[in-house]
Short mmCIF file of C-alpha atoms and ligand atoms in Angstrom, two decimals:
data_model
loop_
_atom_site.label_atom_id
_atom_site.label_comp_id
_atom_site.label_asym_id
_atom_site.label_seq_id
_atom_site.Cartn_x
_atom_site.Cartn_y
_atom_site.Cartn_z
CA MET A 1 -14.70 -21.98 14.60
CA ASN A 2 -13.43 -21.23 18.08
CA ILE A 3 -12.92 -17.52 18.85
CA THR A 4 -11.40 -16.61 22.22
CA GLU A 5 -10.73 -13.18 23.66
CA ILE A 6 -7.39 -12.56 25.42
CA LYS A 7 -7.15 -9.66 27.85
CA VAL A 8 -4.08 -7.54 27.07
CA GLU A 9 -3.39 -4.33 28.95
CA ASN A 10 -3.65 -1.15 26.84
CA TYR A 11 -5.30 -3.00 23.94
CA GLU A 12 -9.00 -2.65 23.21
CA LYS A 13 -9.56 -6.17 21.94
CA VAL A 14 -7.36 -9.14 21.16
CA VAL A 15 -8.92 -12.34 19.81
CA THR A 16 -7.58 -15.67 18.65
CA CYS A 17 -9.31 -18.02 16.24
CA LYS A 18 -8.89 -21.73 15.67
CA ASP A 19 -10.86 -23.41 12.92
CA GLU A 20 -10.23 -27.12 12.56
CA ALA A 21 -12.02 -27.52 9.26
CA SER A 22 -9.82 -25.05 7.37
CA GLY A 23 -6.68 -25.21 9.56
CA LEU A 24 -6.96 -21.49 10.38
CA HIS A 25 -5.06 -20.35 13.46
CA ALA A 26 -5.07 -16.55 13.60
CA ILE A 27 -4.98 -13.54 15.91
CA ILE A 28 -6.54 -10.11 15.48
CA ALA A 29 -5.32 -7.27 17.71
CA VAL A 30 -7.27 -4.02 17.96
CA HIS A 31 -5.02 -1.55 19.73
CA ASP A 32 -6.99 1.69 19.77
CA THR A 33 -10.14 2.92 18.02
CA THR A 34 -10.33 6.39 19.61
CA LEU A 35 -9.76 8.05 16.24
CA GLY A 36 -11.72 5.51 14.16
CA PRO A 37 -11.97 1.80 13.31
CA ALA A 38 -8.69 -0.12 13.53
CA LEU A 39 -7.12 -0.48 10.10
CA GLY A 40 -4.08 -2.68 9.59
CA GLY A 41 -2.80 -5.37 7.29
CA MET A 42 -3.09 -9.15 7.50
CA ARG A 43 0.16 -11.08 7.43
CA MET A 44 0.89 -14.79 7.27
CA LEU A 45 4.06 -16.28 8.73
CA PRO A 46 5.16 -19.66 10.08
CA TYR A 47 5.47 -18.37 13.66
CA LYS A 48 6.95 -21.05 15.90
CA THR A 49 4.53 -20.41 18.76
CA GLU A 50 1.28 -18.56 19.37
CA GLN A 51 3.20 -16.29 21.78
CA GLU A 52 5.58 -15.24 19.00
CA ALA A 53 2.61 -14.43 16.77
CA LEU A 54 0.92 -12.56 19.62
CA ASP A 55 4.02 -10.43 20.29
CA ASP A 56 4.22 -9.55 16.60
CA VAL A 57 0.54 -8.68 16.17
CA LEU A 58 0.49 -6.54 19.34
CA ARG A 59 3.59 -4.58 18.31
CA LEU A 60 2.28 -4.06 14.78
CA ALA A 61 -1.24 -3.05 15.89
CA ARG A 62 0.15 -0.41 18.24
CA GLY A 63 2.39 0.84 15.43
CA MET A 64 -0.67 1.25 13.21
CA SER A 65 -2.43 3.38 15.85
CA TYR A 66 0.57 5.69 15.95
CA LYS A 67 0.97 5.79 12.18
CA SER A 68 -2.69 6.61 11.59
CA ALA A 69 -2.77 9.18 14.40
CA VAL A 70 0.16 11.14 12.93
CA ALA A 71 -1.13 10.73 9.35
CA ASP A 72 -4.55 11.95 10.49
CA THR A 73 -6.41 9.20 8.61
CA GLY A 74 -9.36 9.23 10.99
CA LEU A 75 -8.61 5.60 11.77
CA GLY A 76 -7.31 3.58 14.67
CA GLY A 77 -4.74 0.81 14.72
CA GLY A 78 -5.03 -2.94 14.41
CA LYS A 79 -3.39 -5.90 12.74
CA SER A 80 -4.01 -9.57 12.07
CA VAL A 81 -1.72 -12.55 11.70
CA ILE A 82 -2.33 -16.02 10.32
CA ILE A 83 -0.02 -18.60 11.85
CA GLY A 84 1.33 -20.99 9.23
CA ASP A 85 3.50 -21.45 6.20
CA PRO A 86 2.07 -19.43 3.30
CA LYS A 87 3.65 -21.89 0.84
CA THR A 88 1.68 -24.87 2.12
CA LEU A 89 -1.29 -23.71 4.22
CA LYS A 90 -3.07 -21.24 1.92
CA SER A 91 -6.48 -22.40 0.69
CA GLU A 92 -9.87 -21.00 -0.21
CA ALA A 93 -11.33 -22.48 2.98
CA LEU A 94 -8.61 -20.82 5.10
CA PHE A 95 -9.29 -17.33 3.73
CA LEU A 96 -13.08 -17.80 3.90
CA ALA A 97 -12.63 -18.71 7.60
CA MET A 98 -10.38 -15.65 8.06
CA GLY A 99 -13.12 -13.53 6.48
CA ARG A 100 -15.64 -14.85 9.02
CA PHE A 101 -13.14 -14.12 11.81
CA VAL A 102 -12.72 -10.49 10.61
CA GLU A 103 -16.50 -10.18 10.25
CA SER A 104 -16.99 -11.40 13.85
CA LEU A 105 -15.55 -8.06 15.05
CA GLY A 106 -18.35 -6.17 13.27
CA GLY A 107 -16.09 -3.55 11.64
CA LEU A 108 -13.97 -2.75 14.69
CA TYR A 109 -11.06 -4.12 12.65
CA ILE A 110 -10.60 -3.44 8.90
CA THR A 111 -8.05 -5.53 7.08
CA ALA A 112 -5.63 -4.95 4.18
CA GLU A 113 -2.66 -6.58 2.45
CA ASP A 114 0.57 -7.28 4.34
CA MET A 115 3.43 -9.77 4.31
CA ASN A 116 2.65 -12.95 2.31
CA ILE A 117 -0.95 -11.91 1.67
CA THR A 118 -1.98 -11.13 -1.90
CA ILE A 119 -4.92 -9.32 -3.45
CA PRO A 120 -6.45 -12.68 -4.64
CA ASP A 121 -6.24 -13.90 -0.99
CA LEU A 122 -8.08 -10.78 0.17
CA GLU A 123 -10.68 -11.18 -2.54
CA ILE A 124 -11.59 -14.52 -0.94
CA VAL A 125 -11.71 -12.85 2.52
CA ARG A 126 -13.99 -10.21 1.00
CA ARG A 127 -16.63 -12.87 0.23
CA GLU A 128 -17.26 -13.21 3.98
CA THR A 129 -16.74 -9.62 5.17
CA SER A 130 -16.95 -6.11 3.76
CA HIS A 131 -14.21 -4.93 6.14
CA VAL A 132 -11.42 -5.29 3.58
CA THR A 133 -9.48 -2.45 1.91
CA GLY A 134 -6.79 -2.10 -0.74
CA LEU A 135 -8.44 -4.28 -3.40
CA SER A 136 -8.32 -3.44 -7.10
CA ARG A 137 -9.28 -0.02 -8.45
CA ALA A 138 -11.69 -1.85 -10.80
CA SER A 139 -13.65 -3.12 -7.80
CA GLY A 140 -14.03 0.43 -6.42
CA SER A 141 -11.18 0.03 -3.99
CA SER A 142 -7.99 2.13 -3.81
CA GLY A 143 -5.66 -0.30 -5.63
CA ASN A 144 -1.86 -0.56 -5.40
CA PRO A 145 -0.63 1.75 -2.61
CA SER A 146 3.04 1.93 -3.73
CA PRO A 147 2.84 5.00 -6.05
CA TYR A 148 1.06 6.88 -3.25
CA THR A 149 3.68 5.85 -0.72
CA ALA A 150 6.31 7.15 -3.16
CA HIS A 151 4.53 10.47 -3.58
CA GLY A 152 4.21 10.85 0.20
CA CYS A 153 7.94 10.15 0.52
CA LEU A 154 8.75 12.87 -1.99
CA VAL A 155 6.70 15.34 0.07
CA GLY A 156 8.53 14.09 3.17
CA VAL A 157 11.97 14.45 1.55
CA GLN A 158 11.10 18.05 0.63
CA ALA A 159 9.94 18.86 4.18
CA SER A 160 13.12 17.27 5.54
CA ALA A 161 15.32 19.27 3.13
CA GLU A 162 13.56 22.41 4.33
CA GLU A 163 14.32 21.51 7.96
CA ALA A 164 17.95 20.57 7.30
CA PHE A 165 18.97 22.96 4.52
CA GLY A 166 16.44 25.80 4.83
CA SER A 167 14.67 25.08 1.52
CA PRO A 168 12.40 22.30 0.21
CA ASP A 169 13.88 22.78 -3.25
CA LEU A 170 15.67 19.56 -4.21
CA ASN A 171 17.41 21.02 -7.26
CA ASP A 172 21.06 19.86 -7.21
CA ASN A 173 20.60 17.90 -3.98
CA ARG A 174 22.54 14.64 -4.05
CA VAL A 175 20.40 11.65 -3.09
CA VAL A 176 21.54 8.05 -2.60
CA LEU A 177 18.56 5.68 -2.77
CA GLN A 178 18.77 2.03 -1.75
CA GLY A 179 16.09 -0.35 -3.06
CA VAL A 180 14.45 0.47 -6.39
CA GLY A 181 11.35 -1.67 -5.79
CA ALA A 182 7.70 -0.69 -6.09
CA VAL A 183 8.15 2.43 -3.94
CA GLY A 184 11.87 3.23 -4.26
CA GLY A 185 11.89 2.94 -8.07
CA ARG A 186 9.06 5.43 -8.34
CA LEU A 187 10.56 7.74 -5.70
CA ALA A 188 13.87 7.85 -7.59
CA ILE A 189 12.02 9.10 -10.69
CA LEU A 190 10.07 11.71 -8.68
CA LEU A 191 13.28 12.97 -7.05
CA LYS A 192 15.00 13.31 -10.43
CA GLU A 193 12.00 15.22 -11.77
CA GLN A 194 12.62 17.68 -8.93
CA GLY A 195 16.19 18.25 -10.11
CA ALA A 196 17.99 16.01 -7.59
CA HIS A 197 21.09 14.02 -8.59
CA VAL A 198 20.02 10.48 -7.79
CA THR A 199 22.37 7.54 -7.25
CA ILE A 200 20.62 4.18 -6.97
CA CYS A 201 21.53 0.71 -5.74
CA ASP A 202 19.76 -2.59 -5.17
CA ILE A 203 20.73 -6.23 -4.78
CA ASN A 204 18.76 -6.73 -7.98
CA THR A 205 21.40 -5.33 -10.37
CA GLU A 206 19.28 -6.01 -13.45
CA LYS A 207 16.59 -3.66 -12.17
CA VAL A 208 19.20 -1.01 -11.34
CA GLU A 209 20.72 -1.16 -14.82
CA ARG A 210 17.33 -0.94 -16.54
CA LEU A 211 16.25 2.08 -14.48
CA ALA A 212 19.61 3.81 -14.91
CA ALA A 213 19.43 3.35 -18.68
CA GLU A 214 15.85 4.66 -18.79
CA HIS A 215 16.21 7.62 -16.44
CA GLY A 216 19.91 8.49 -16.29
CA PHE A 217 20.50 7.71 -12.61
CA ASP A 218 24.02 7.22 -11.31
CA VAL A 219 24.65 3.70 -10.01
CA VAL A 220 26.63 2.36 -7.07
CA ASP A 221 27.20 -1.19 -5.84
CA ASP A 222 24.83 -1.96 -2.99
CA ALA A 223 27.77 -2.96 -0.78
CA ASN A 224 29.42 0.47 -1.25
CA HIS A 225 26.42 2.77 -1.28
CA LEU A 226 27.12 4.24 2.16
CA ASP A 227 30.50 5.53 0.94
CA VAL A 228 28.90 7.91 -1.56
CA ASP A 229 28.87 11.54 -0.40
CA CYS A 230 25.30 12.83 -0.44
CA ASP A 231 22.86 15.28 1.10
CA ILE A 232 20.01 12.81 1.49
CA TYR A 233 20.01 9.06 2.00
CA ALA A 234 16.73 7.35 1.08
CA PRO A 235 16.54 3.78 2.45
CA CYS A 236 13.78 2.05 0.47
CA ALA A 237 14.74 -1.63 0.75
CA ARG A 238 14.57 -3.21 4.18
CA GLY A 239 14.52 -2.56 7.92
CA ALA A 240 17.34 -2.11 10.44
CA GLY A 241 19.69 -0.52 7.90
CA ILE A 242 20.67 2.16 10.41
CA ASN A 243 22.64 0.40 13.12
CA ASP A 244 25.91 0.43 15.09
CA GLU A 245 27.87 -0.67 12.05
CA THR A 246 26.39 1.77 9.50
CA ILE A 247 25.97 4.98 11.56
CA PRO A 248 29.71 5.84 11.66
CA ARG A 249 29.86 5.35 7.87
CA LEU A 250 26.96 7.67 6.98
CA LYS A 251 27.90 10.59 4.73
CA CYS A 252 24.43 12.16 4.50
CA LYS A 253 22.77 15.01 6.40
CA VAL A 254 19.23 13.66 6.07
CA ILE A 255 17.77 10.13 6.14
CA ALA A 256 14.38 10.05 4.44
CA GLY A 257 13.07 6.96 2.66
CA CYS A 258 10.12 4.57 2.58
CA ALA A 259 11.58 1.51 4.37
CA ASN A 260 9.89 0.35 7.57
CA ASN A 261 11.78 -0.02 10.86
CA VAL A 262 14.81 1.87 9.54
CA LEU A 263 16.45 2.17 12.97
CA ALA A 264 17.71 -1.18 14.25
CA GLU A 265 17.05 0.04 17.80
CA GLU A 266 15.44 3.10 19.34
CA ARG A 267 18.79 4.28 20.72
CA HIS A 268 20.08 4.78 17.17
CA GLY A 269 17.82 7.84 16.97
CA PHE A 270 20.05 9.44 19.63
CA ASP A 271 23.19 8.48 17.70
CA LEU A 272 21.88 10.14 14.54
CA ARG A 273 20.98 13.29 16.45
CA GLU A 274 24.46 13.37 17.93
CA ARG A 275 25.95 13.10 14.46
CA GLY A 276 23.71 15.99 13.29
CA ILE A 277 21.79 13.78 10.85
CA LEU A 278 18.09 14.54 10.48
CA TYR A 279 15.97 11.38 10.43
CA ALA A 280 12.46 11.43 8.92
CA PRO A 281 10.66 8.85 11.09
CA ASP A 282 9.68 5.90 8.89
CA TYR A 283 6.05 5.61 9.79
CA VAL A 284 5.48 9.32 9.21
CA ILE A 285 7.17 9.60 5.82
CA ASN A 286 5.87 6.28 4.45
CA ALA A 287 2.20 6.86 5.35
CA GLY A 288 1.08 7.69 1.78
CA GLY A 289 -0.18 4.15 1.20
CA ILE A 290 -2.35 4.00 4.29
CA ILE A 291 -3.66 7.50 3.69
CA ASN A 292 -4.65 6.40 0.18
CA VAL A 293 -6.43 3.32 1.57
CA SER A 294 -8.20 5.38 4.26
CA VAL A 295 -9.89 7.48 1.57
CA GLU A 296 -11.85 4.33 0.54
CA LEU A 297 -13.67 4.54 3.83
CA LEU A 298 -14.89 8.13 3.40
CA PRO A 299 -18.65 8.49 2.82
CA GLY A 300 -18.24 9.15 -0.94
CA GLY A 301 -15.82 6.23 -1.42
CA TYR A 302 -12.35 6.37 -2.98
CA ASP A 303 -11.35 9.64 -4.68
CA GLU A 304 -7.78 10.05 -5.95
CA VAL A 305 -7.81 13.87 -5.78
CA GLU A 306 -8.81 13.74 -2.12
CA ALA A 307 -6.16 11.05 -1.50
CA MET A 308 -3.39 13.22 -2.97
CA ARG A 309 -4.59 16.25 -0.98
CA ARG A 310 -4.32 14.21 2.21
CA ILE A 311 -0.97 12.65 1.27
CA ASN A 312 0.46 16.14 0.76
CA ARG A 313 -0.17 16.73 4.47
CA ILE A 314 2.76 14.41 5.27
CA GLY A 315 4.95 17.51 4.90
CA GLU A 316 3.01 19.28 7.65
CA ALA A 317 3.13 16.18 9.89
CA LEU A 318 6.93 16.08 9.55
CA ARG A 319 7.23 19.81 10.25
CA GLN A 320 5.31 19.18 13.49
CA VAL A 321 7.55 16.24 14.37
CA TYR A 322 10.70 18.30 13.77
CA ALA A 323 9.31 21.18 15.85
CA ILE A 324 8.59 18.81 18.77
CA ALA A 325 12.08 17.30 18.47
CA ARG A 326 13.60 20.79 18.70
CA GLU A 327 11.36 21.95 21.57
CA GLU A 328 11.78 18.80 23.64
CA ASN A 329 15.38 18.18 22.63
CA ILE A 330 14.62 14.56 21.67
CA PRO A 331 15.30 12.40 18.59
CA THR A 332 12.77 12.79 15.78
CA ALA A 333 11.54 9.19 16.13
CA GLU A 334 10.61 9.90 19.73
CA ALA A 335 8.99 13.16 18.69
CA ALA A 336 6.78 11.26 16.23
CA ASP A 337 5.63 8.92 19.02
CA LEU A 338 4.93 11.91 21.23
CA LEU A 339 2.84 13.57 18.50
CA ALA A 340 0.86 10.32 18.08
CA GLU A 341 0.31 10.00 21.84
CA ARG A 342 -0.84 13.62 22.09
CA ARG A 343 -3.36 13.08 19.27
CA LEU A 344 -4.68 9.86 20.83
CA GLU A 345 -4.97 11.61 24.20
CA ALA A 346 -6.79 14.59 22.65
CA GLY A 347 -9.13 12.16 20.88
CA LYS A 348 -9.91 10.39 24.17
CA LYS A 349 -10.65 13.71 25.89
CA SER A 350 -12.99 14.83 23.12
CA VAL A 351 -14.92 11.51 23.38
CA SER A 352 -15.29 11.64 27.19
P1 NAD B 1 9.70 -4.10 -3.00
O1 NAD B 1 9.86 -5.52 -2.58
O2 NAD B 1 8.91 -3.78 -4.21
O3 NAD B 1 11.14 -3.44 -3.19
C1 NAD B 1 12.21 -3.64 -2.34
C2 NAD B 1 13.49 -3.52 -3.16
O4 NAD B 1 14.59 -3.59 -2.28
C3 NAD B 1 13.66 -4.65 -4.16
O5 NAD B 1 14.03 -4.10 -5.42
C4 NAD B 1 14.78 -5.52 -3.57
O6 NAD B 1 15.58 -6.14 -4.57
C5 NAD B 1 15.55 -4.50 -2.78
N1 NAD B 1 16.29 -5.06 -1.64
C6 NAD B 1 15.87 -5.99 -0.75
N2 NAD B 1 16.83 -6.23 0.17
C7 NAD B 1 17.87 -5.45 -0.16
C8 NAD B 1 19.16 -5.26 0.40
N3 NAD B 1 19.55 -5.95 1.47
N4 NAD B 1 19.97 -4.35 -0.19
C9 NAD B 1 19.58 -3.65 -1.28
N5 NAD B 1 18.37 -3.81 -1.86
C10 NAD B 1 17.54 -4.70 -1.32
O7 NAD B 1 9.12 -3.36 -1.71
P2 NAD B 1 8.38 -1.95 -1.61
O8 NAD B 1 6.91 -2.16 -1.63
O9 NAD B 1 8.99 -1.00 -2.57
O10 NAD B 1 8.75 -1.55 -0.10
C11 NAD B 1 10.05 -1.12 0.23
C12 NAD B 1 10.08 -0.76 1.71
O11 NAD B 1 9.08 0.23 1.99
C13 NAD B 1 9.78 -1.92 2.67
O12 NAD B 1 10.53 -1.74 3.85
C14 NAD B 1 8.29 -1.73 2.96
O13 NAD B 1 7.94 -2.30 4.22
C15 NAD B 1 8.21 -0.22 3.01
N6 NAD B 1 6.86 0.31 2.75
C16 NAD B 1 6.23 0.05 1.58
C17 NAD B 1 4.95 0.57 1.37
C18 NAD B 1 4.22 0.34 0.07
O14 NAD B 1 3.23 1.04 -0.19
N7 NAD B 1 4.65 -0.60 -0.75
C19 NAD B 1 4.33 1.36 2.36
C20 NAD B 1 5.03 1.62 3.54
C21 NAD B 1 6.29 1.09 3.74
#
């Protein structure tokens, strides 16, 4: 196994690994550990070049530092990528080698599930390193993060309603929710329990029909969902849904959902502000899953009551973000970054 460090400005440690025996070619990026060890998922993709993989892992690791700083998880940010086609390259030997690679950082980086990596894959990694989170509840780990992400989103929708409409009460609010998957499906139910009128859509129409029959949601075709008048739009499917084409069509006053990378580009945050639409920054509102995972690392181990107590603080994080956006006259996504940077800076000062 050949592990090589690459010097990257503003990153604490970036290492590549090539292991001929197993075919592993991977990169781990540790962005910042001021607030704690760097937690971030492991993804596997057929990147065309090592540079493409490096760009991705650096961007994602930095994003995790910001997400954890705002969510106050007591953790830093990192990420790992395995270069290769998950359909053909996965093997026991590959994940054992990846486990040794993670272990070589001595706990500076803690891994978790991400794109194309499953719990069984991580269970193999776990045989070589203890620095793995998000395994099954039965094994003492925190289990499936999606219900916790959904709960955190509900708290975030309520805080956003308070900012936009003066009350966190969702009774009679009209919500359009795109993407009734693991998180969105659960969030739709939670919103309805709070008295909201929920209209759902998904490219998987079978799922939509089943949920509508079970819970009495209204349904709209995915292609037409932006034409439905609503108070709150909850994107819970995919990234880049808010872009030049969709912004003029929006009929909502608040955007608050679980999807990652909601804004196609940073500048779209300005466009939303100009249109008077409040945007709950994705990595703030969808932090319930990582907060849940972070509780595994507390001295007493995972505790669901403590996890929920911490996830409920997403409301306070968003209130702070909205206050900064008002004070600085900047889009909310920028305000979230500013809050993260202030917390990282304060952490650095308290260490030195
Ligand atoms: P999922 O795969 O379970 O659900 C996604 C749903 O969106 C599916 O039902 C799918 O059919 C639908 N969908 C996909 N593309 C669509 C499109 N173009 N139009 C309409 N519907 C479409 O995923 P999930 O775990 O629920 O995650 C949803 C989003 O939330 C993703 O962006 C994910 O990155 C983000 N997120 C998830 C978590 C988590 O804990 N699972 C945490 C943070 C962020």
